Amino acid sequence: MQPLPDELACEAIELELFVQAMHRRHGYDFSQYAPASLRRRVRQLAERLGCDSISALTGRTLHEPRLLPQLLEGLSVPVSDMFRDPAVFRALREQVLPLLASYPQINIWQAGCAHGEEVYSLAILLEEEGLYERSRIFATDLSANALRQAEEGIYPVREAQQWSRNYQAAGGTRSLVDYYSARYDLLKLDDRLRRNITFAQHNLASDRVFCEAHLVLCRNVLIYFSNPLQDHCLALFRDSLVRGGFLCLGMCESIDFAGNAGDFAAFDAGARIYRLAANTVAMAVP
Amino acid sequence: MKTAAAIVVGCSSGGFDALRVLLGGLDPGLSQPLLVCCHSGSETIELLCELLGRVSPLPVIAAAERHAVRGGHVQLAPTGYHLLVEPDRRFALSTDPRVNHSRPSIDVLFASAAVAWRETLIGVVLTGASADGAEGLRLVRRAGGCAIVQSPVSARVPAMPQAALDRAGADYCVPLADIPPLLNRLCLPRP
């Protein structure tokens, strides 16, 4: 097989031009996304849209504005499960919610909610702990397509078994079946779960703080960002959190290289739950 | 090929025993990083590191997000995430959908490593029941790197090395026992 040393160099240029096109044509800046995953996603997008190169995709990005929702979805949406990493949801239930219970109104921001599996998991936790009536969950994502799906709360029924196991392992007090109805090969979550969720488009790279949150969940989102953008997001979360507020990141995420990691103190290191550092000893009385 | 700068290894069914043989035969003087994507069943990454660490002359650790790839270490992809290498040779993780029914996927690791190391990368595909790794190995070779495939007849489950041979071909197709001395030869400075 003939090695093609130039091909990778060309692709790197194509990738840069595509990122520029997204920024200048549509106002979305992906230049601070971590390159390996970005390259992979752009390659996949090109393939999915029938483009034989990234340059061809760039051409369509410039000339076919109706493609934008698809582009954003392809560039940003990972997959999750209900109660993914049950130990984390158990820690939220057993350690974090009892502390949040002292507030008359609880605001939770789920940043990068993708298709919403974890938003509804959170709603169930709050419901079962008797806190949902005074809670408001702001579920945001870059992708309007993803938000639309999240809002529907419809998922393939084949996931139900695994999700039920996760739910039980996360300390569920009922049965997950109580929260959905299954029809054909789909399951639909109970509409009532959505009553205190606000879905909204928000770009972590460019949009500002929009609420005062007691808990921010941002799991497996920053893993796609370079260090400077990770820093930027941590500052955004810091500015959004109340004194003593909580931040929950993905299980394998590291903030070892974040310039502002010192703003957060480990609350449950294993579950990657942090707390605003200034107030780690005493919880502010609401 | 040029002197090897890094090794990526992929395995699936039967992979744990194969890794014990592969790592057990490595020269303790190897300075290259060796990255492993193994579709392990239920074992946690910590347990896998500990068990493999007992036979490997090089330290075996879990690859850590954002941390630099470490030479002279075996680094395993954590369960439930794709492992990628950035062009500046730091680790990245992704929760993108499964590839070939797998996350971590060998194809994903190999494709990113091929960009990071190009012609100085060695890709190794061992025993397994899926076709994961075949496309990745093709990309390793396309970038000028070296492909080693465990000979299917010597593999506990021949499907994966066979798929790699069919899709990518190989620079070396040898029995498992011959892979460690081959890696030592390709990676140690020539006297």
PDB file of N, CA and C in Angstrom, chain A residues 1 3-5 7-9 34-37 39-41 43 78-79 84 220 222-227 230 251-254 256-257, chain B residues 65-67 78 80-82 84-87 90 93-97 99 103 108 111-112 114-115 118 138-139 141-144 168:
ATOM      1  N   MET A   1       0.846  -1.197   0.000  1.00  0.00           N
ATOM      2  CA  MET A   1       0.000   0.000   0.000  1.00  0.00           C
ATOM      3  C   MET A   1       0.878   1.243   0.000  1.00  0.00           C
ATOM      4  N   PRO A   3       2.001   4.751   0.998  1.00  0.00           N
ATOM      5  CA  PRO A   3       1.704   5.729   2.047  1.00  0.00           C
ATOM      6  C   PRO A   3       1.406   7.095   1.426  1.00  0.00           C
ATOM      7  N   LEU A   4       0.485   7.806   2.034  1.00  0.00           N
ATOM      8  CA  LEU A   4       0.079   9.098   1.486  1.00  0.00           C
ATOM      9  C   LEU A   4       0.334  10.186   2.510  1.00  0.00           C
ATOM     10  N   PRO A   5       1.604  10.595   2.676  1.00  0.00           N
ATOM     11  CA  PRO A   5       1.937  11.533   3.745  1.00  0.00           C
ATOM     12  C   PRO A   5       1.237  12.871   3.614  1.00  0.00           C
ATOM     13  N   GLU A   7      -1.753  13.506   2.434  1.00  0.00           N
ATOM     14  CA  GLU A   7      -3.203  13.484   2.570  1.00  0.00           C
ATOM     15  C   GLU A   7      -3.646  14.013   3.936  1.00  0.00           C
ATOM     16  N   LEU A   8      -2.920  13.616   4.981  1.00  0.00           N
ATOM     17  CA  LEU A   8      -3.278  14.061   6.327  1.00  0.00           C
ATOM     18  C   LEU A   8      -3.045  15.555   6.479  1.00  0.00           C
ATOM     19  N   ALA A   9      -1.978  16.049   5.864  1.00  0.00           N
ATOM     20  CA  ALA A   9      -1.706  17.486   5.929  1.00  0.00           C
ATOM     21  C   ALA A   9      -2.811  18.257   5.222  1.00  0.00           C
ATOM     22  N   ALA A  34     -11.626  20.054  20.876  1.00  0.00           N
ATOM     23  CA  ALA A  34     -10.452  19.178  20.839  1.00  0.00           C
ATOM     24  C   ALA A  34     -10.361  18.530  19.458  1.00  0.00           C
ATOM     25  N   PRO A  35      -9.177  18.602  18.827  1.00  0.00           N
ATOM     26  CA  PRO A  35      -9.089  18.276  17.403  1.00  0.00           C
ATOM     27  C   PRO A  35      -9.407  16.827  17.013  1.00  0.00           C
ATOM     28  N   ALA A  36      -9.038  15.851  17.830  1.00  0.00           N
ATOM     29  CA  ALA A  36      -9.192  14.463  17.379  1.00  0.00           C
ATOM     30  C   ALA A  36     -10.665  14.101  17.176  1.00  0.00           C
ATOM     31  N   SER A  37     -11.506  14.439  18.149  1.00  0.00           N
ATOM     32  CA  SER A  37     -12.929  14.134  18.006  1.00  0.00           C
ATOM     33  C   SER A  37     -13.576  14.998  16.941  1.00  0.00           C
ATOM     34  N   ARG A  39     -12.228  16.183  14.224  1.00  0.00           N
ATOM     35  CA  ARG A  39     -11.867  15.631  12.921  1.00  0.00           C
ATOM     36  C   ARG A  39     -12.742  14.418  12.597  1.00  0.00           C
ATOM     37  N   ARG A  40     -12.925  13.579  13.625  1.00  0.00           N
ATOM     38  CA  ARG A  40     -13.721  12.376  13.433  1.00  0.00           C
ATOM     39  C   ARG A  40     -15.169  12.732  13.099  1.00  0.00           C
ATOM     40  N   ARG A  41     -15.723  13.700  13.804  1.00  0.00           N
ATOM     41  CA  ARG A  41     -17.115  14.073  13.576  1.00  0.00           C
ATOM     42  C   ARG A  41     -17.298  14.754  12.229  1.00  0.00           C
ATOM     43  N   ARG A  43     -15.414  14.259   9.569  1.00  0.00           N
ATOM     44  CA  ARG A  43     -15.320  13.179   8.580  1.00  0.00           C
ATOM     45  C   ARG A  43     -16.655  12.447   8.452  1.00  0.00           C
ATOM     46  N   PRO A  78     -23.243  13.884  21.712  1.00  0.00           N
ATOM     47  CA  PRO A  78     -22.824  12.545  22.087  1.00  0.00           C
ATOM     48  C   PRO A  78     -24.050  11.740  22.532  1.00  0.00           C
ATOM     49  N   VAL A  79     -23.871  10.522  22.975  1.00  0.00           N
ATOM     50  CA  VAL A  79     -25.015   9.738  23.439  1.00  0.00           C
ATOM     51  C   VAL A  79     -24.905   9.510  24.931  1.00  0.00           C
ATOM     52  N   ARG A  84     -26.911   7.058  33.575  1.00  0.00           N
ATOM     53  CA  ARG A  84     -25.562   6.603  33.211  1.00  0.00           C
ATOM     54  C   ARG A  84     -24.641   6.852  34.411  1.00  0.00           C
ATOM     55  N   ASN A 220     -19.561  14.786  30.417  1.00  0.00           N
ATOM     56  CA  ASN A 220     -19.065  14.330  29.120  1.00  0.00           C
ATOM     57  C   ASN A 220     -19.335  15.336  28.004  1.00  0.00           C
ATOM     58  N   LEU A 222     -17.391  18.694  28.328  1.00  0.00           N
ATOM     59  CA  LEU A 222     -16.089  19.375  28.269  1.00  0.00           C
ATOM     60  C   LEU A 222     -14.997  18.467  27.710  1.00  0.00           C
ATOM     61  N   ILE A 223     -15.232  17.141  27.695  1.00  0.00           N
ATOM     62  CA  ILE A 223     -14.211  16.246  27.130  1.00  0.00           C
ATOM     63  C   ILE A 223     -13.978  16.541  25.650  1.00  0.00           C
ATOM     64  N   TYR A 224     -14.930  17.236  25.021  1.00  0.00           N
ATOM     65  CA  TYR A 224     -14.758  17.564  23.609  1.00  0.00           C
ATOM     66  C   TYR A 224     -14.073  18.915  23.403  1.00  0.00           C
ATOM     67  N   PHE A 225     -13.734  19.591  24.501  1.00  0.00           N
ATOM     68  CA  PHE A 225     -13.196  20.943  24.399  1.00  0.00           C
ATOM     69  C   PHE A 225     -11.705  20.966  24.709  1.00  0.00           C
ATOM     70  N   SER A 226     -10.997  21.897  24.055  1.00  0.00           N
ATOM     71  CA  SER A 226      -9.585  22.111  24.367  1.00  0.00           C
ATOM     72  C   SER A 226      -9.482  22.756  25.750  1.00  0.00           C
ATOM     73  N   ASN A 227      -8.262  22.814  26.289  1.00  0.00           N
ATOM     74  CA  ASN A 227      -8.090  23.371  27.639  1.00  0.00           C
ATOM     75  C   ASN A 227      -8.627  24.805  27.792  1.00  0.00           C
ATOM     76  N   GLN A 230     -12.356  24.656  28.006  1.00  0.00           N
ATOM     77  CA  GLN A 230     -12.732  24.034  29.282  1.00  0.00           C
ATOM     78  C   GLN A 230     -12.657  25.091  30.396  1.00  0.00           C
ATOM     79  N   MET A 251     -17.526  11.093  34.711  1.00  0.00           N
ATOM     80  CA  MET A 251     -16.713  10.222  35.572  1.00  0.00           C
ATOM     81  C   MET A 251     -15.224  10.194  35.225  1.00  0.00           C
ATOM     82  N   CYS A 252     -14.893  10.391  33.958  1.00  0.00           N
ATOM     83  CA  CYS A 252     -13.482  10.288  33.571  1.00  0.00           C
ATOM     84  C   CYS A 252     -12.900  11.643  33.206  1.00  0.00           C
ATOM     85  N   GLU A 253     -13.604  12.728  33.541  1.00  0.00           N
ATOM     86  CA  GLU A 253     -13.105  14.046  33.161  1.00  0.00           C
ATOM     87  C   GLU A 253     -12.051  14.541  34.132  1.00  0.00           C
ATOM     88  N   SER A 254     -11.073  15.216  33.582  1.00  0.00           N
ATOM     89  CA  SER A 254     -10.020  15.751  34.427  1.00  0.00           C
ATOM     90  C   SER A 254      -9.999  17.266  34.340  1.00  0.00           C
ATOM     91  N   ASP A 256      -7.440  18.683  35.888  1.00  0.00           N
ATOM     92  CA  ASP A 256      -6.061  18.826  36.365  1.00  0.00           C
ATOM     93  C   ASP A 256      -5.329  19.978  35.696  1.00  0.00           C
ATOM     94  N   PHE A 257      -5.715  20.307  34.454  1.00  0.00           N
ATOM     95  CA  PHE A 257      -4.966  21.318  33.715  1.00  0.00           C
ATOM     96  C   PHE A 257      -5.725  22.634  33.605  1.00  0.00           C
TER      97      PHE A 257
ATOM     98  N   GLU B  65      -7.727  11.343  30.774  1.00  0.00           N
ATOM     99  CA  GLU B  65      -8.164  12.442  29.919  1.00  0.00           C
ATOM    100  C   GLU B  65      -7.245  13.653  30.045  1.00  0.00           C
ATOM    101  N   ARG B  66      -6.870  14.235  28.929  1.00  0.00           N
ATOM    102  CA  ARG B  66      -6.041  15.450  28.828  1.00  0.00           C
ATOM    103  C   ARG B  66      -4.574  15.250  29.209  1.00  0.00           C
ATOM    104  N   HIS B  67      -4.248  14.108  29.810  1.00  0.00           N
ATOM    105  CA  HIS B  67      -2.869  13.886  30.209  1.00  0.00           C
ATOM    106  C   HIS B  67      -2.047  13.459  29.003  1.00  0.00           C
ATOM    107  N   PRO B  78     -10.258   3.528  29.004  1.00  0.00           N
ATOM    108  CA  PRO B  78     -11.244   3.277  30.054  1.00  0.00           C
ATOM    109  C   PRO B  78     -12.554   2.714  29.489  1.00  0.00           C
ATOM    110  N   GLY B  80     -16.294   2.213  28.518  1.00  0.00           N
ATOM    111  CA  GLY B  80     -17.437   3.088  28.253  1.00  0.00           C
ATOM    112  C   GLY B  80     -17.116   4.351  27.480  1.00  0.00           C
ATOM    113  N   TYR B  81     -15.856   4.587  27.165  1.00  0.00           N
ATOM    114  CA  TYR B  81     -15.447   5.780  26.402  1.00  0.00           C
ATOM    115  C   TYR B  81     -14.591   5.357  25.215  1.00  0.00           C
ATOM    116  N   HIS B  82     -14.714   6.116  24.130  1.00  0.00           N
ATOM    117  CA  HIS B  82     -13.701   5.978  23.085  1.00  0.00           C
ATOM    118  C   HIS B  82     -12.450   6.705  23.550  1.00  0.00           C
ATOM    119  N   LEU B  84      -9.033   8.543  22.305  1.00  0.00           N
ATOM    120  CA  LEU B  84      -8.372   9.133  21.132  1.00  0.00           C
ATOM    121  C   LEU B  84      -7.063   9.787  21.560  1.00  0.00           C
ATOM    122  N   VAL B  85      -6.173   9.961  20.595  1.00  0.00           N
ATOM    123  CA  VAL B  85      -4.936  10.688  20.854  1.00  0.00           C
ATOM    124  C   VAL B  85      -4.979  11.980  20.041  1.00  0.00           C
ATOM    125  N   GLU B  86      -4.731  13.099  20.712  1.00  0.00           N
ATOM    126  CA  GLU B  86      -4.704  14.387  20.015  1.00  0.00           C
ATOM    127  C   GLU B  86      -3.399  14.514  19.236  1.00  0.00           C
ATOM    128  N   PRO B  87      -3.369  15.404  18.244  1.00  0.00           N
ATOM    129  CA  PRO B  87      -2.131  15.613  17.495  1.00  0.00           C
ATOM    130  C   PRO B  87      -0.947  15.997  18.398  1.00  0.00           C
ATOM    131  N   ARG B  90      -1.788  14.042  23.501  1.00  0.00           N
ATOM    132  CA  ARG B  90      -2.491  13.938  24.775  1.00  0.00           C
ATOM    133  C   ARG B  90      -3.712  13.068  24.555  1.00  0.00           C
ATOM    134  N   LEU B  93     -11.095  11.680  25.427  1.00  0.00           N
ATOM    135  CA  LEU B  93     -12.149  10.674  25.517  1.00  0.00           C
ATOM    136  C   LEU B  93     -13.371  11.174  24.771  1.00  0.00           C
ATOM    137  N   SER B  94     -14.224  10.258  24.374  1.00  0.00           N
ATOM    138  CA  SER B  94     -15.465  10.648  23.719  1.00  0.00           C
ATOM    139  C   SER B  94     -16.563   9.663  24.091  1.00  0.00           C
ATOM    140  N   THR B  95     -17.798  10.190  24.178  1.00  0.00           N
ATOM    141  CA  THR B  95     -18.948   9.317  24.397  1.00  0.00           C
ATOM    142  C   THR B  95     -19.806   9.265  23.137  1.00  0.00           C
ATOM    143  N   ASP B  96     -19.195   9.454  21.991  1.00  0.00           N
ATOM    144  CA  ASP B  96     -19.912   9.271  20.733  1.00  0.00           C
ATOM    145  C   ASP B  96     -20.432   7.831  20.656  1.00  0.00           C
ATOM    146  N   PRO B  97     -21.416   7.601  19.767  1.00  0.00           N
ATOM    147  CA  PRO B  97     -22.012   6.258  19.699  1.00  0.00           C
ATOM    148  C   PRO B  97     -20.974   5.154  19.488  1.00  0.00           C
ATOM    149  N   VAL B  99     -18.950   2.108  18.002  1.00  0.00           N
ATOM    150  CA  VAL B  99     -18.489   1.794  16.651  1.00  0.00           C
ATOM    151  C   VAL B  99     -18.244   0.291  16.626  1.00  0.00           C
ATOM    152  N   ARG B 103     -17.542   0.449  22.515  1.00  0.00           N
ATOM    153  CA  ARG B 103     -16.990   1.693  23.034  1.00  0.00           C
ATOM    154  C   ARG B 103     -16.244   1.328  24.299  1.00  0.00           C
ATOM    155  N   VAL B 108     -11.499   3.752  16.374  1.00  0.00           N
ATOM    156  CA  VAL B 108     -11.413   5.149  16.792  1.00  0.00           C
ATOM    157  C   VAL B 108     -10.016   5.468  17.321  1.00  0.00           C
ATOM    158  N   ALA B 111      -7.449   5.329  14.346  1.00  0.00           N
ATOM    159  CA  ALA B 111      -7.577   6.441  13.396  1.00  0.00           C
ATOM    160  C   ALA B 111      -6.932   7.708  13.954  1.00  0.00           C
ATOM    161  N   SER B 112      -7.163   7.976  15.244  1.00  0.00           N
ATOM    162  CA  SER B 112      -6.579   9.197  15.813  1.00  0.00           C
ATOM    163  C   SER B 112      -5.070   9.051  15.988  1.00  0.00           C
ATOM    164  N   ALA B 114      -3.125   7.315  14.139  1.00  0.00           N
ATOM    165  CA  ALA B 114      -2.495   7.393  12.810  1.00  0.00           C
ATOM    166  C   ALA B 114      -2.236   8.850  12.431  1.00  0.00           C
ATOM    167  N   VAL B 115      -3.132   9.751  12.854  1.00  0.00           N
ATOM    168  CA  VAL B 115      -2.926  11.182  12.591  1.00  0.00           C
ATOM    169  C   VAL B 115      -1.792  11.716  13.472  1.00  0.00           C
ATOM    170  N   ARG B 118       1.551   9.078  12.479  1.00  0.00           N
ATOM    171  CA  ARG B 118       1.777   8.801  11.057  1.00  0.00           C
ATOM    172  C   ARG B 118       2.681   7.584  10.823  1.00  0.00           C
ATOM    173  N   ARG B 138      -6.184  -0.115   8.537  1.00  0.00           N
ATOM    174  CA  ARG B 138      -6.024   0.399   7.171  1.00  0.00           C
ATOM    175  C   ARG B 138      -5.525   1.847   7.212  1.00  0.00           C
ATOM    176  N   LEU B 139      -6.078   2.634   8.135  1.00  0.00           N
ATOM    177  CA  LEU B 139      -5.662   4.038   8.245  1.00  0.00           C
ATOM    178  C   LEU B 139      -4.223   4.149   8.757  1.00  0.00           C
ATOM    179  N   ARG B 141      -1.817   2.046   8.150  1.00  0.00           N
ATOM    180  CA  ARG B 141      -0.939   1.750   7.004  1.00  0.00           C
ATOM    181  C   ARG B 141      -0.950   2.881   5.986  1.00  0.00           C
ATOM    182  N   ARG B 142      -2.126   3.468   5.778  1.00  0.00           N
ATOM    183  CA  ARG B 142      -2.268   4.547   4.815  1.00  0.00           C
ATOM    184  C   ARG B 142      -1.425   5.754   5.217  1.00  0.00           C
ATOM    185  N   ALA B 143      -1.263   5.943   6.539  1.00  0.00           N
ATOM    186  CA  ALA B 143      -0.437   7.054   7.015  1.00  0.00           C
ATOM    187  C   ALA B 143       1.043   6.667   7.028  1.00  0.00           C
ATOM    188  N   GLY B 144       1.344   5.462   6.581  1.00  0.00           N
ATOM    189  CA  GLY B 144       2.739   5.039   6.483  1.00  0.00           C
ATOM    190  C   GLY B 144       3.223   4.211   7.651  1.00  0.00           C
ATOM    191  N   ALA B 168      -7.035  -4.430   5.575  1.00  0.00           N
ATOM    192  CA  ALA B 168      -5.833  -3.588   5.627  1.00  0.00           C
ATOM    193  C   ALA B 168      -4.587  -4.289   5.091  1.00  0.00           C
TER     194      ALA B 168
END
